[in-house]
């Protein structure tokens, strides 16, 4: 569990060798405890995790803001004689999460972090992958999935790097994307992050309601508007009235439903695969599928939570991100192969028609249909709950409302606009996903992480003597490639949409 600032011990280490005498500090009160009361498990220190010397050391918990003059008083004459070269600090973790009752360390589990990333990544975006990759074929779409996975892993690592650096500078855990953007990109970055965040969440909530209402209408035989309202009331009410433990238990049941229905669907549908269909590869059709594939790999919104739970331990954060996204990658490839392989090669559908292969499979097979419906509804429900909670927390922070209180205004702003928009166009599912992937995900989780990292590495942190290790190698070249790739896809989509609009008019 993450704790407040008063329980977070950030270590600011001098880069010079430790003297034989205890270091005295002027200004902030040093943190002293008798040796008999010091427990390495509580404060997160192991023997010599930072410096190889065996000399006894004293550490101090610094306040959130330390003046430059006070830092200069801690520098010895030995450091003044050294060259002004950059020092990279290697540490086991940035701070320790303490239980407020027992004052014992409670570090986040690596396995829990991996499943957090994997569970966040697997969502309703998987339902649209077969529809946007049917024209390119399985082989070409598999290459696109792997490339998008690698791209999103890099941007997630960049978010983690900036997040840990921001926590180290601000002296507090639980740093949000807005705080990271404010520190690295200023007020302009805050505006871009805020509007992109709203765009992604509102657009995806519209898509989820539109798709779930169609499923409930087919199952219950009620009008679309009743199905959409029923879905919003059930799961929106769960988020509003339910406690954190109850919501977690309900989400666990839904995740189990996703796994069980997916396994059953793959087992049933794989019995009649057309293996020759999996050999189709049309790389010219790949670019149009990239926005939705990239959207399917979104998990970066939980990276700040991940960094706090793992106490800023960069190697563990990197492992959680890589393995946590590798699981959905395998899931997406199996899912795409099963769905696209269920149809012969000569029955492909034109891209302009955007016929959903899931709908075709459901209508053509009585056995597979119920599993498709169940998996779709479970996947949408898990994503819907997460996005409702995230957007309501965003509005709470935006409106400066007290935390921990469910205000009706927050959920009205969160639930009503997507419900109304989904009723205006029930077929908006694919349009909304494509729009969110192009103009939301590729901006918020494509361009901005590289821009924040650029500013963090070469502008904000350029004047500091010590720096944390970089999670993504390659320097400015890698950052330029990330921003260039995301910008190229966005510009290509804008040009294509404009050309379609001009042709129609």
Short mmCIF file of C-alpha atoms in Angstrom, two decimals:
data_model
loop_
_atom_site.label_atom_id
_atom_site.label_comp_id
_atom_site.label_asym_id
_atom_site.label_seq_id
_atom_site.Cartn_x
_atom_site.Cartn_y
_atom_site.Cartn_z
CA UNK A 1 0.00 0.00 0.00
CA UNK A 2 1.18 3.45 -0.81
CA UNK A 3 1.46 5.99 1.99
CA UNK A 4 1.42 9.73 2.24
CA UNK A 5 4.41 12.06 2.12
CA UNK A 6 5.03 11.83 5.84
CA UNK A 7 5.76 8.10 5.51
CA UNK A 8 7.81 8.29 2.32
CA UNK A 9 11.55 8.35 2.80
CA UNK A 10 13.36 9.61 -0.29
CA UNK A 11 17.12 9.34 -0.31
CA UNK A 12 19.14 12.23 -1.65
CA UNK A 13 22.71 11.03 -1.65
CA UNK A 14 25.84 13.12 -2.13
CA UNK A 15 28.13 11.95 -4.90
CA UNK A 16 31.32 12.23 -2.84
CA UNK A 17 32.78 9.49 -0.67
CA UNK A 18 31.37 9.15 2.80
CA UNK A 19 33.57 10.70 5.51
CA UNK A 20 34.58 8.82 8.61
CA UNK A 21 32.62 11.22 10.82
CA UNK A 22 28.84 11.48 10.89
CA UNK A 23 27.47 14.14 8.54
CA UNK A 24 25.87 17.09 10.30
CA UNK A 25 23.10 19.07 8.62
CA UNK A 26 22.12 22.70 9.02
CA UNK A 27 18.50 23.51 8.54
CA UNK A 28 16.10 20.57 8.38
CA UNK A 29 16.02 18.37 11.44
CA UNK A 30 18.13 15.20 10.87
CA UNK A 31 16.41 11.87 11.24
CA UNK A 32 18.08 10.07 14.18
CA UNK A 33 17.12 6.78 15.78
CA UNK A 34 19.06 4.69 18.29
CA UNK A 35 20.64 1.68 16.62
CA UNK A 36 18.48 -0.68 18.66
CA UNK A 37 15.36 0.84 17.10
CA UNK A 38 16.50 0.75 13.49
CA UNK A 39 15.04 -2.03 11.38
CA UNK A 40 16.27 -2.44 7.83
CA UNK A 41 13.00 -4.07 6.80
CA UNK A 42 10.96 -1.11 7.93
CA UNK A 43 13.00 1.60 6.28
CA UNK A 44 13.99 -0.34 3.21
CA UNK A 45 17.77 -0.27 3.61
CA UNK A 46 19.99 -3.27 2.92
CA UNK A 47 23.65 -3.46 3.76
CA UNK A 48 25.43 -1.06 1.44
CA UNK A 49 22.86 -0.87 -1.38
CA UNK A 50 24.23 2.44 -2.60
CA UNK A 51 27.93 2.83 -1.72
CA UNK A 52 30.59 0.15 -1.44
CA UNK A 53 32.34 1.63 1.58
CA UNK A 54 31.85 -0.01 4.97
CA UNK A 55 31.83 3.31 6.81
CA UNK A 56 28.68 3.86 8.92
CA UNK A 57 26.22 6.20 7.26
CA UNK A 58 23.35 8.44 8.32
CA UNK A 59 20.37 9.12 6.03
CA UNK A 60 17.93 11.95 6.30
CA UNK A 61 14.34 12.21 5.09
CA UNK A 62 14.23 15.54 3.25
CA UNK A 63 11.13 17.73 3.01
CA UNK A 64 9.37 18.20 -0.30
CA UNK A 65 11.30 21.36 -1.24
CA UNK A 66 14.94 21.93 -0.45
CA UNK A 67 16.57 25.21 -1.40
CA UNK A 68 19.65 25.29 -3.58
CA UNK A 69 21.62 27.05 -0.83
CA UNK A 70 20.89 24.27 1.64
CA UNK A 71 22.01 21.64 -0.80
CA UNK A 72 25.28 23.52 -1.31
CA UNK A 73 26.04 23.36 2.43
CA UNK A 74 26.09 19.56 2.18
CA UNK A 75 28.88 19.55 -0.42
CA UNK A 76 32.43 19.09 0.84
CA UNK A 77 35.58 20.60 -0.56
CA UNK A 78 36.43 17.25 -2.14
CA UNK A 79 33.46 17.57 -4.50
CA UNK A 80 34.47 21.07 -5.52
CA UNK A 81 37.79 19.69 -6.73
CA UNK A 82 36.11 16.97 -8.81
CA UNK A 83 35.00 17.58 -12.36
CA UNK A 84 31.42 18.68 -12.87
CA UNK A 85 30.45 15.43 -14.53
CA UNK A 86 27.09 13.71 -14.33
CA UNK A 87 26.67 10.94 -11.75
CA UNK A 88 24.14 8.16 -12.27
CA UNK A 89 22.80 6.80 -8.99
CA UNK A 90 22.04 3.08 -8.91
CA UNK A 91 19.75 2.10 -6.06
CA UNK A 92 17.59 -0.80 -5.01
CA UNK A 93 14.45 1.32 -4.63
CA UNK A 94 13.55 4.96 -4.27
CA UNK A 95 11.53 4.70 -1.05
CA UNK A 96 9.65 2.20 1.10
CA UNK A 97 5.89 1.79 1.46
CA UNK A 98 5.11 1.56 5.15
CA UNK A 99 2.02 0.26 6.87
CA UNK A 100 0.66 3.21 8.84
CA UNK A 101 -0.34 0.99 11.75
CA UNK A 102 2.71 -1.26 12.12
CA UNK A 103 5.32 0.94 10.39
CA UNK A 104 6.52 -2.18 8.59
CA UNK A 105 7.47 -2.19 4.96
CA UNK A 106 4.80 -3.42 2.56
CA UNK A 107 6.34 -3.68 -0.87
CA UNK A 108 4.21 -4.37 -3.90
CA UNK A 109 4.40 -7.84 -5.40
CA UNK A 110 6.02 -8.19 -8.82
CA UNK A 111 3.46 -10.81 -9.86
CA UNK A 112 0.60 -8.51 -8.86
CA UNK A 113 2.18 -5.70 -10.88
CA UNK A 114 2.48 -7.97 -13.93
CA UNK A 115 -1.18 -8.97 -13.69
CA UNK A 116 -2.18 -5.35 -13.16
CA UNK A 117 -0.56 -4.39 -16.46
CA UNK A 118 -1.95 -7.45 -18.24
CA UNK A 119 -5.47 -6.93 -16.91
CA UNK A 120 -5.45 -3.26 -17.88
CA UNK A 121 -4.23 -4.06 -21.39
CA UNK A 122 -6.81 -6.75 -22.13
CA UNK A 123 -10.05 -4.90 -22.76
CA UNK A 124 -12.70 -4.22 -25.35
CA UNK A 125 -10.07 -3.19 -27.90
CA UNK A 126 -9.43 -6.87 -28.58
CA UNK A 127 -12.93 -7.15 -30.05
CA UNK A 128 -12.05 -4.79 -32.90
CA UNK A 129 -8.71 -6.35 -33.87
CA UNK A 130 -10.14 -8.99 -36.27
CA UNK A 131 -12.29 -6.37 -38.01
CA UNK A 132 -9.39 -4.01 -38.75
CA UNK A 133 -6.89 -6.74 -39.62
CA UNK A 134 -9.05 -8.88 -41.91
CA UNK A 135 -7.91 -6.99 -45.00
CA UNK A 136 -4.20 -7.27 -44.16
CA UNK A 137 -4.41 -10.92 -43.14
CA UNK A 138 -2.99 -12.75 -40.16
CA UNK A 139 0.72 -12.68 -41.05
CA UNK A 140 0.82 -8.96 -41.78
CA UNK A 141 -1.35 -8.14 -38.77
CA UNK A 142 0.86 -10.29 -36.53
CA UNK A 143 3.88 -8.21 -37.57
CA UNK A 144 1.87 -5.03 -36.89
CA UNK A 145 0.85 -6.31 -33.42
CA UNK A 146 4.44 -7.09 -32.48
CA UNK A 147 5.66 -3.67 -33.67
CA UNK A 148 2.85 -1.87 -31.84
CA UNK A 149 3.62 -3.91 -28.72
CA UNK A 150 7.29 -2.89 -28.86
CA UNK A 151 6.31 0.76 -29.41
CA UNK A 152 3.91 0.77 -26.45
CA UNK A 153 6.47 -0.96 -24.22
CA UNK A 154 8.97 1.82 -24.99
CA UNK A 155 6.46 4.58 -24.25
CA UNK A 156 5.42 2.87 -21.02
CA UNK A 157 9.04 2.67 -19.89
CA UNK A 158 9.46 6.37 -20.71
CA UNK A 159 6.41 7.17 -18.57
CA UNK A 160 7.90 5.12 -15.72
CA UNK A 161 11.27 6.85 -16.03
CA UNK A 162 9.75 10.33 -15.88
CA UNK A 163 7.42 9.27 -13.06
CA UNK A 164 10.24 8.03 -10.82
CA UNK A 165 12.32 11.14 -11.53
CA UNK A 166 9.32 13.31 -10.68
CA UNK A 167 8.72 11.44 -7.41
CA UNK A 168 12.39 11.85 -6.55
CA UNK A 169 12.27 15.60 -7.15
CA UNK A 170 8.89 16.33 -5.56
CA UNK A 171 9.47 14.04 -2.58
CA UNK A 172 6.09 12.32 -2.80
CA UNK A 173 4.61 9.14 -4.20
CA UNK A 174 1.56 8.70 -6.39
CA UNK A 175 2.58 11.29 -8.99
CA UNK A 176 -0.03 11.61 -11.77
CA UNK A 177 0.43 12.19 -15.49
CA UNK A 178 -0.69 15.79 -15.01
CA UNK A 179 2.04 16.41 -12.42
CA UNK A 180 4.62 14.82 -14.71
CA UNK A 181 3.52 17.01 -17.62
CA UNK A 182 3.56 20.14 -15.45
CA UNK A 183 7.12 19.45 -14.31
CA UNK A 184 8.52 18.63 -17.75
CA UNK A 185 6.35 20.49 -20.29
CA UNK A 186 4.75 23.29 -18.27
CA UNK A 187 1.18 24.53 -18.58
CA UNK A 188 0.96 23.61 -22.28
CA UNK A 189 1.75 19.99 -21.46
CA UNK A 190 -0.88 19.99 -18.72
CA UNK A 191 -3.54 21.16 -21.18
CA UNK A 192 -2.57 18.56 -23.78
CA UNK A 193 -2.59 15.75 -21.22
CA UNK A 194 -5.92 16.82 -19.75
CA UNK A 195 -7.76 17.12 -23.06
CA UNK A 196 -6.24 13.93 -24.43
CA UNK A 197 -7.25 12.09 -21.27
CA UNK A 198 -10.83 13.33 -21.57
CA UNK A 199 -10.91 12.46 -25.27
CA UNK A 200 -9.76 8.88 -24.74
CA UNK A 201 -12.07 8.15 -21.82
CA UNK A 202 -15.22 9.71 -23.28
CA UNK A 203 -14.67 8.14 -26.70
CA UNK A 204 -14.05 4.67 -25.32
CA UNK A 205 -17.02 4.86 -22.94
CA UNK A 206 -19.20 5.71 -25.94
CA UNK A 207 -17.82 2.70 -27.82
CA UNK A 208 -18.34 0.35 -24.87
CA UNK A 209 -21.95 1.40 -24.31
CA UNK A 210 -22.75 1.15 -28.02
CA UNK A 211 -21.34 -2.38 -28.30
CA UNK A 212 -22.82 -3.69 -25.04
CA UNK A 213 -26.28 -2.32 -25.86
CA UNK A 214 -26.29 -4.31 -29.09
CA UNK A 215 -25.38 -7.50 -27.23
CA UNK A 216 -28.03 -6.97 -24.55
CA UNK A 217 -30.66 -6.15 -27.18
CA UNK A 218 -30.00 -9.44 -28.98
CA UNK A 219 -30.10 -11.37 -25.72
CA UNK A 220 -33.04 -9.66 -23.95
CA UNK A 221 -35.06 -8.49 -26.95
CA UNK A 222 -35.44 -4.92 -25.65
CA UNK A 223 -34.84 -1.62 -27.51
CA UNK A 224 -31.34 -0.23 -27.89
CA UNK A 225 -31.94 2.74 -25.61
CA UNK A 226 -33.15 0.48 -22.81
CA UNK A 227 -30.14 -1.81 -23.19
CA UNK A 228 -27.71 1.12 -23.12
CA UNK A 229 -29.40 2.63 -20.07
CA UNK A 230 -29.51 -0.73 -18.28
CA UNK A 231 -25.81 -1.36 -18.87
CA UNK A 232 -24.86 2.15 -17.66
CA UNK A 233 -27.03 1.87 -14.56
CA UNK A 234 -25.73 -1.55 -13.54
CA UNK A 235 -22.01 -0.95 -13.90
CA UNK A 236 -22.11 2.79 -13.25
CA UNK A 237 -24.11 2.10 -10.08
CA UNK A 238 -21.56 -0.53 -9.10
CA UNK A 239 -18.81 2.10 -9.27
CA UNK A 240 -20.87 4.72 -7.40
CA UNK A 241 -22.38 2.64 -4.59
CA UNK A 242 -19.81 -0.13 -4.23
CA UNK A 243 -16.91 -0.05 -1.82
CA UNK A 244 -13.38 -0.53 -3.05
CA UNK A 245 -13.34 -4.13 -1.87
CA UNK A 246 -16.70 -4.90 -3.46
CA UNK A 247 -15.69 -3.35 -6.77
CA UNK A 248 -12.47 -5.36 -6.69
CA UNK A 249 -14.35 -8.58 -6.04
CA UNK A 250 -16.84 -7.86 -8.82
CA UNK A 251 -14.04 -7.05 -11.23
CA UNK A 252 -12.32 -10.29 -10.28
CA UNK A 253 -15.45 -12.23 -11.21
CA UNK A 254 -15.62 -10.42 -14.55
CA UNK A 255 -11.95 -11.12 -15.27
CA UNK A 256 -12.55 -14.81 -14.54
CA UNK A 257 -15.47 -14.63 -16.97
CA UNK A 258 -13.17 -13.12 -19.62
CA UNK A 259 -10.64 -15.93 -19.21
CA UNK A 260 -13.20 -18.73 -19.13
CA UNK A 261 -15.20 -17.46 -22.12
CA UNK A 262 -12.02 -16.80 -24.12
CA UNK A 263 -10.69 -20.31 -23.46
CA UNK A 264 -14.05 -21.84 -24.41
CA UNK A 265 -14.31 -19.70 -27.55
CA UNK A 266 -10.81 -20.63 -28.73
CA UNK A 267 -11.43 -24.32 -28.02
CA UNK A 268 -14.70 -24.36 -29.94
CA UNK A 269 -13.70 -22.14 -32.87
CA UNK A 270 -10.25 -23.65 -33.44
CA UNK A 271 -11.73 -26.98 -34.42
CA UNK A 272 -12.67 -25.71 -37.90
CA UNK A 273 -9.77 -23.46 -38.82
CA UNK A 274 -8.82 -22.78 -42.45
CA UNK A 275 -5.06 -22.91 -42.08
CA UNK A 276 -4.46 -21.48 -45.53
CA UNK A 277 -6.29 -18.33 -44.45
CA UNK A 278 -3.57 -17.66 -41.86
CA UNK A 279 -0.98 -17.32 -44.64
CA UNK A 280 -2.60 -14.20 -46.10
CA UNK A 281 -0.38 -11.11 -45.90
CA UNK A 282 -1.33 -7.73 -47.37
CA UNK A 283 1.10 -5.24 -45.87
CA UNK A 284 -0.41 -2.33 -47.80
CA UNK A 285 -3.54 -2.59 -45.61
CA UNK A 286 -1.57 -2.57 -42.32
CA UNK A 287 -1.47 1.24 -41.70
CA UNK A 288 -5.24 1.52 -41.35
CA UNK A 289 -5.20 -1.01 -38.49
CA UNK A 290 -2.42 0.61 -36.44
CA UNK A 291 -4.57 3.08 -34.41
CA UNK A 292 -6.88 0.36 -33.06
CA UNK A 293 -4.03 -2.09 -32.47
CA UNK A 294 -2.17 0.61 -30.53
CA UNK A 295 -5.35 1.33 -28.58
CA UNK A 296 -5.55 -2.34 -27.62
CA UNK A 297 -2.13 -2.10 -25.92
CA UNK A 298 -2.96 0.88 -23.70
CA UNK A 299 -1.84 0.38 -20.11
CA UNK A 300 0.27 3.50 -19.48
CA UNK A 301 -2.44 5.06 -17.32
CA UNK A 302 -1.58 2.58 -14.52
CA UNK A 303 2.21 3.07 -14.75
CA UNK A 304 2.23 5.78 -12.02
CA UNK A 305 0.38 3.38 -9.71
CA UNK A 306 2.84 0.66 -10.67
CA UNK A 307 5.86 2.82 -9.84
CA UNK A 308 4.44 3.72 -6.44
CA UNK A 309 3.54 0.13 -5.55
CA UNK A 310 7.03 -1.09 -6.53
CA UNK A 311 8.67 1.75 -4.57
CA UNK A 312 10.41 3.25 -7.61
CA UNK A 313 12.43 0.06 -8.16
CA UNK A 314 13.23 0.58 -11.85
CA UNK A 315 14.34 -3.00 -12.69
CA UNK A 316 11.13 -4.43 -11.24
CA UNK A 317 9.05 -1.79 -12.99
CA UNK A 318 10.70 -2.68 -16.30
CA UNK A 319 10.04 -6.40 -15.73
CA UNK A 320 6.39 -5.77 -14.86
CA UNK A 321 5.83 -3.69 -18.00
CA UNK A 322 7.57 -6.07 -20.41
CA UNK A 323 6.02 -9.28 -19.06
CA UNK A 324 2.66 -7.67 -18.32
CA UNK A 325 2.28 -6.58 -21.95
CA UNK A 326 3.75 -9.80 -23.40
CA UNK A 327 0.77 -11.76 -22.03
CA UNK A 328 -1.82 -9.69 -23.94
CA UNK A 329 0.39 -9.85 -27.04
CA UNK A 330 0.14 -13.63 -27.06
CA UNK A 331 -3.57 -13.41 -26.33
CA UNK A 332 -4.16 -10.99 -29.23
CA UNK A 333 -2.24 -13.16 -31.68
CA UNK A 334 -4.18 -16.30 -30.73
CA UNK A 335 -7.47 -14.39 -30.85
CA UNK A 336 -6.74 -12.89 -34.27
CA UNK A 337 -5.64 -16.26 -35.68
CA UNK A 338 -8.76 -18.06 -34.45
CA UNK A 339 -11.18 -15.45 -35.78
CA UNK A 340 -9.50 -14.78 -39.14
CA UNK A 341 -8.79 -18.47 -39.64
CA UNK A 342 -12.47 -19.31 -39.27
CA UNK A 343 -13.22 -17.98 -42.78
CA UNK A 344 -11.83 -19.08 -46.15
CA UNK A 345 -9.48 -16.72 -47.94
CA UNK A 346 -11.91 -15.93 -50.76
CA UNK A 347 -14.63 -14.60 -48.41
CA UNK A 348 -12.77 -11.49 -47.34
CA UNK A 349 -14.78 -8.36 -46.79
CA UNK A 350 -13.94 -4.96 -48.24
CA UNK A 351 -12.47 -2.54 -45.78
CA UNK A 352 -15.03 0.14 -46.56
CA UNK A 353 -17.85 -2.10 -45.39
CA UNK A 354 -16.11 -2.81 -42.06
CA UNK A 355 -18.13 -5.96 -41.41
CA UNK A 356 -17.20 -7.40 -38.04
CA UNK A 357 -15.89 -10.97 -38.32
CA UNK A 358 -17.24 -11.62 -34.84
CA UNK A 359 -20.74 -10.80 -36.07
CA UNK A 360 -20.25 -13.10 -39.04
CA UNK A 361 -18.98 -15.90 -36.84
CA UNK A 362 -21.83 -15.46 -34.40
CA UNK A 363 -24.49 -15.55 -37.12
CA UNK A 364 -22.93 -18.48 -39.00
CA UNK A 365 -22.30 -20.76 -36.02
CA UNK A 366 -24.89 -21.58 -33.38
CA UNK A 367 -22.22 -23.12 -31.14
CA UNK A 368 -19.70 -20.28 -31.27
CA UNK A 369 -22.24 -17.45 -31.06
CA UNK A 370 -22.96 -17.60 -27.30
CA UNK A 371 -19.25 -17.71 -26.46
CA UNK A 372 -18.62 -14.66 -28.65
CA UNK A 373 -21.41 -12.76 -26.89
CA UNK A 374 -20.21 -13.76 -23.42
CA UNK A 375 -16.58 -12.90 -24.07
CA UNK A 376 -17.50 -9.55 -25.63
CA UNK A 377 -19.74 -8.55 -22.74
CA UNK A 378 -17.22 -9.58 -20.07
CA UNK A 379 -14.38 -7.74 -21.84
CA UNK A 380 -16.45 -4.59 -22.23
CA UNK A 381 -17.62 -4.67 -18.61
CA UNK A 382 -14.08 -4.90 -17.19
CA UNK A 383 -12.90 -2.02 -19.35
CA UNK A 384 -15.99 0.07 -18.61
CA UNK A 385 -15.50 -0.16 -14.84
CA UNK A 386 -11.86 0.89 -15.05
CA UNK A 387 -12.55 3.85 -17.32
CA UNK A 388 -15.51 5.05 -15.21
CA UNK A 389 -13.39 5.03 -12.07
CA UNK A 390 -10.50 6.73 -13.84
CA UNK A 391 -12.63 9.48 -15.36
CA UNK A 392 -14.51 10.16 -12.11
CA UNK A 393 -11.19 10.49 -10.26
CA UNK A 394 -10.00 12.89 -12.97
CA UNK A 395 -13.08 15.07 -12.52
CA UNK A 396 -12.63 14.95 -8.75
CA UNK A 397 -9.07 16.24 -9.11
CA UNK A 398 -10.13 18.79 -11.75
CA UNK A 399 -12.94 20.17 -9.58
CA UNK A 400 -10.79 20.02 -6.40
CA UNK A 401 -13.31 17.86 -4.58
CA UNK A 402 -12.37 15.94 -1.40
CA UNK A 403 -10.97 12.51 -2.18
CA UNK A 404 -12.70 9.34 -1.03
CA UNK A 405 -16.22 10.72 -1.52
CA UNK A 406 -18.56 9.65 -4.34
CA UNK A 407 -20.24 12.83 -5.52
CA UNK A 408 -23.30 12.49 -7.79
CA UNK A 409 -21.97 15.29 -9.98
CA UNK A 410 -18.83 13.30 -10.80
CA UNK A 411 -20.79 10.30 -12.04
CA UNK A 412 -23.29 12.43 -13.91
CA UNK A 413 -20.40 13.99 -15.83
CA UNK A 414 -18.89 10.55 -16.35
CA UNK A 415 -21.92 8.46 -17.34
CA UNK A 416 -24.48 10.71 -19.02
CA UNK A 417 -22.52 12.20 -21.99
CA UNK A 418 -21.27 8.80 -23.28
CA UNK A 419 -24.77 7.34 -22.92
CA UNK A 420 -26.34 10.14 -24.95
CA UNK A 421 -23.68 9.98 -27.68
CA UNK A 422 -23.97 6.21 -28.00
CA UNK A 423 -27.73 6.49 -28.52
CA UNK A 424 -27.25 9.05 -31.29
CA UNK A 425 -25.24 6.53 -33.33
CA UNK A 426 -25.51 2.87 -32.22
CA UNK A 427 -22.97 1.86 -34.92
CA UNK A 428 -20.29 4.13 -33.51
CA UNK A 429 -18.14 1.36 -31.97
CA UNK A 430 -15.43 1.14 -34.65
CA UNK A 431 -15.51 4.87 -35.40
CA UNK A 432 -14.98 5.70 -31.74
CA UNK A 433 -12.13 3.21 -31.33
CA UNK A 434 -10.35 4.48 -34.43
CA UNK A 435 -10.77 8.13 -33.36
CA UNK A 436 -9.52 7.41 -29.83
CA UNK A 437 -6.57 5.40 -31.10
CA UNK A 438 -5.48 8.04 -33.61
CA UNK A 439 -6.01 11.34 -31.82
CA UNK A 440 -5.99 10.21 -28.19
CA UNK A 441 -3.69 7.26 -27.60
CA UNK A 442 -0.97 8.23 -30.08
CA UNK A 443 -0.83 11.73 -28.56
CA UNK A 444 -1.14 10.92 -24.85
CA UNK A 445 0.79 7.65 -24.88
CA UNK A 446 2.90 8.15 -28.00
CA UNK A 447 4.19 11.69 -28.49
CA UNK A 448 3.89 13.00 -24.92
CA UNK A 449 5.97 10.30 -23.15
CA UNK A 450 8.88 10.92 -25.52
CA UNK A 451 8.48 14.70 -25.19
CA UNK A 452 8.37 14.51 -21.39
CA UNK A 453 11.42 12.24 -21.35
CA UNK A 454 13.31 14.60 -23.67
CA UNK A 455 12.62 17.53 -21.36
CA UNK A 456 13.35 15.44 -18.26
CA UNK A 457 16.69 14.16 -19.58
CA UNK A 458 18.11 17.18 -21.37
CA UNK A 459 16.38 20.26 -19.90
CA UNK A 460 14.93 19.74 -16.41
CA UNK A 461 17.60 17.35 -15.10
CA UNK A 462 20.54 18.78 -17.02
CA UNK A 463 21.58 20.99 -14.10
CA UNK A 464 21.48 18.24 -11.46
CA UNK A 465 24.62 16.40 -10.48
CA UNK A 466 22.99 13.01 -9.87
CA UNK A 467 20.50 11.26 -12.14
CA UNK A 468 18.60 8.00 -12.11
CA UNK A 469 19.29 5.29 -14.71
CA UNK A 470 17.47 5.49 -18.03
CA UNK A 471 15.02 2.69 -18.82
CA UNK A 472 15.12 3.25 -22.58
CA UNK A 473 18.51 3.43 -24.33
CA UNK A 474 19.27 5.25 -27.55
CA UNK A 475 19.17 8.83 -26.31
CA UNK A 476 17.71 11.50 -28.55
CA UNK A 477 17.54 9.14 -31.55
CA UNK A 478 15.10 6.80 -29.83
CA UNK A 479 12.95 9.67 -28.57
CA UNK A 480 12.89 11.21 -32.04
CA UNK A 481 11.84 7.91 -33.62
CA UNK A 482 9.01 7.48 -31.10
CA UNK A 483 7.63 10.97 -31.67
CA UNK A 484 8.14 10.70 -35.43
CA UNK A 485 6.34 7.34 -35.71
CA UNK A 486 3.32 8.54 -33.72
CA UNK A 487 3.21 11.84 -35.61
CA UNK A 488 3.41 10.04 -38.97
CA UNK A 489 0.40 7.84 -38.16
CA UNK A 490 -1.63 10.83 -36.96
CA UNK A 491 -0.83 12.93 -40.04
CA UNK A 492 -1.57 9.99 -42.34
CA UNK A 493 -4.98 9.50 -40.72
CA UNK A 494 -5.77 13.21 -41.00
CA UNK A 495 -4.88 13.24 -44.71
CA UNK A 496 -6.89 10.09 -45.37
CA UNK A 497 -9.96 11.41 -43.56
CA UNK A 498 -9.75 14.73 -45.38
CA UNK A 499 -9.48 12.99 -48.74
CA UNK A 500 -12.54 10.86 -47.97
CA UNK A 501 -14.46 13.95 -46.90
CA UNK A 502 -13.53 15.83 -50.07
CA UNK A 503 -14.47 12.87 -52.29
CA UNK A 504 -17.87 12.57 -50.65
CA UNK A 505 -18.59 16.29 -50.88
#
